[in-house]
XYZ file of C-alpha atoms in Angstrom:
171
model
C 3.112 -37.069 -86.867
C 4.184 -35.799 -83.452
C 4.994 -38.352 -80.747
C 3.300 -37.329 -77.501
C 4.391 -40.306 -75.408
C 6.104 -39.563 -72.124
C 9.868 -39.930 -72.487
C 11.788 -41.594 -69.603
C 13.738 -38.388 -68.888
C 10.529 -36.309 -68.696
C 8.355 -35.812 -65.657
C 4.582 -35.537 -66.044
C 3.441 -32.463 -64.143
C 0.798 -33.202 -61.521
C -2.698 -31.947 -62.170
C -3.435 -28.647 -60.415
C -6.602 -29.940 -58.723
C -6.064 -33.707 -58.885
C -9.035 -34.541 -56.661
C -11.360 -33.150 -59.377
C -9.377 -33.616 -62.610
C -8.908 -36.984 -64.323
C -7.239 -37.615 -67.703
C -9.471 -39.284 -70.270
C -8.369 -42.632 -71.640
C -5.533 -42.166 -74.116
C -4.956 -38.518 -73.166
C -1.760 -37.177 -74.727
C 0.902 -35.456 -72.712
C 2.508 -32.395 -74.264
C 6.155 -31.408 -73.673
C 6.424 -27.984 -72.051
C 10.203 -28.030 -71.612
C 12.989 -30.638 -72.017
C 12.232 -32.306 -68.681
C 8.470 -31.913 -68.203
C 5.195 -32.710 -69.896
C 1.597 -31.927 -69.037
C -1.883 -33.075 -70.004
C -3.881 -30.188 -71.551
C -7.242 -29.392 -69.950
C -9.050 -30.464 -73.127
C -8.091 -34.051 -72.289
C -9.347 -33.999 -68.713
C -12.668 -34.940 -67.192
C -13.844 -32.920 -64.223
C -15.851 -33.848 -61.174
C -15.678 -30.789 -58.950
C -16.815 -30.813 -55.356
C -17.235 -28.140 -52.715
C -13.657 -28.888 -51.625
C -12.093 -28.675 -55.100
C -13.869 -25.391 -55.915
C -12.864 -24.045 -52.483
C -9.253 -25.065 -53.229
C -9.376 -23.100 -56.483
C -10.887 -20.052 -54.745
C -8.273 -20.261 -51.972
C -5.534 -20.042 -54.622
C -6.939 -16.730 -55.916
C -5.689 -13.477 -54.396
C -7.733 -10.299 -54.644
C -8.876 -7.381 -52.505
C -9.711 -8.614 -48.975
C -12.859 -6.461 -49.073
C -14.230 -8.866 -51.698
C -14.226 -12.358 -50.137
C -15.386 -15.206 -52.357
C -17.685 -17.839 -50.879
C -18.335 -21.365 -52.127
C -21.543 -23.093 -51.116
C -23.984 -25.762 -52.194
C -27.448 -24.543 -53.134
C -30.082 -27.088 -54.156
C -27.310 -29.639 -54.886
C -25.464 -27.157 -57.161
C -22.075 -25.631 -56.439
C -22.320 -21.861 -56.101
C -19.808 -18.995 -56.040
C -20.758 -15.708 -54.406
C -18.747 -12.541 -53.833
C -19.136 -10.662 -50.580
C -18.588 -6.929 -50.488
C -17.291 -5.478 -47.236
C -17.911 -1.757 -46.972
C -20.134 1.041 -45.814
C -23.645 1.635 -47.070
C -23.235 3.591 -50.310
C -26.406 5.580 -49.649
C -25.388 6.885 -46.198
C -22.673 9.321 -45.157
C -19.376 7.692 -44.172
C -19.555 8.345 -40.434
C -19.040 6.187 -37.335
C -22.817 5.627 -37.437
C -22.318 3.935 -40.824
C -20.136 0.948 -39.877
C -18.643 -1.592 -42.236
C -20.935 -4.474 -43.110
C -21.017 -7.230 -45.688
C -23.470 -7.572 -48.541
C -23.535 -10.398 -51.031
C -23.500 -10.275 -54.802
C -25.375 -12.544 -57.159
C -24.882 -16.289 -57.078
C -22.903 -17.936 -59.850
C -23.675 -21.607 -60.438
C -20.715 -23.878 -61.141
C -21.294 -27.122 -62.998
C -19.393 -30.039 -61.498
C -17.901 -30.928 -64.892
C -16.654 -27.382 -65.618
C -12.907 -27.151 -66.375
C -10.904 -25.652 -63.513
C -9.771 -22.796 -65.783
C -13.413 -21.858 -66.386
C -14.080 -21.803 -62.637
C -11.184 -19.346 -62.286
C -12.664 -17.241 -65.100
C -16.084 -17.362 -63.401
C -14.546 -16.049 -60.163
C -12.910 -13.261 -62.175
C -16.229 -12.371 -63.811
C -18.062 -12.468 -60.457
C -15.483 -10.094 -58.938
C -15.633 -7.834 -61.983
C -19.438 -7.617 -61.788
C -19.375 -6.986 -58.021
C -16.909 -4.109 -58.493
C -18.973 -2.753 -61.391
C -22.094 -2.859 -59.206
C -20.333 -0.833 -56.509
C -19.091 1.707 -59.067
C -22.623 2.095 -60.442
C -23.868 2.897 -56.923
C -21.274 5.577 -56.148
C -21.198 7.189 -59.605
C -23.419 10.259 -59.214
C -24.611 13.023 -61.481
C -25.623 16.471 -60.210
C -28.920 17.854 -61.465
C -28.058 21.553 -61.725
C -31.720 22.616 -61.425
C -32.573 20.768 -58.208
C -28.979 20.598 -56.896
C -29.575 16.916 -56.073
C -27.333 14.016 -56.989
C -28.640 11.002 -58.842
C -27.127 7.567 -59.479
C -28.009 7.140 -63.161
C -26.280 3.767 -63.560
C -27.416 2.114 -60.327
C -28.814 -1.364 -60.734
C -31.428 -0.592 -58.084
C -33.659 1.535 -60.292
C -37.174 0.205 -60.815
C -36.810 -0.209 -64.573
C -40.428 -1.307 -65.239
C -41.680 1.721 -63.252
C -39.360 4.058 -65.183
C -40.550 2.613 -68.491
C -44.233 2.929 -67.584
C -43.698 6.486 -66.262
C -42.002 7.515 -69.496
C -44.721 5.809 -71.532
C -47.455 7.542 -69.495
C -45.797 10.961 -69.883
C -45.613 10.618 -73.672
C -49.304 9.671 -73.858
C -50.411 12.750 -71.889
C -48.052 15.098 -73.707
């Protein structure tokens, strides 16, 4: 059986977000090198706050055109990605200045492990970038010579489905 007790010559690494992470009773510490040990996240309890989630977000570096916001919505912690850019449906001219739009809200449970909050930020950024790509990806209709955005998330899917259904009935 492995002995996970802290040896006198070993230092216990501080928790990354100590104001929100607390070891459970009897949590083992695991040696990570000859002089240091740590407590794995599986042995921590979490009580995240607006401040602790903001601290995590502030430690993340990404494209400055994609700021990440932390807020409280109906007593829940929320992450939201902003997207700073020009309107994708207008020409890029001085009359089309930069502005910010906001992506979907991602709820964060207060007892979520810090690593999962980091992964949620990653997923939120990934989905925001994907949304932007879907809006600027165009396909030329060679008959009408017009461009379409076939993967845009702004299509009226129920209308498209009913239009297709109606056209097959009359055909």
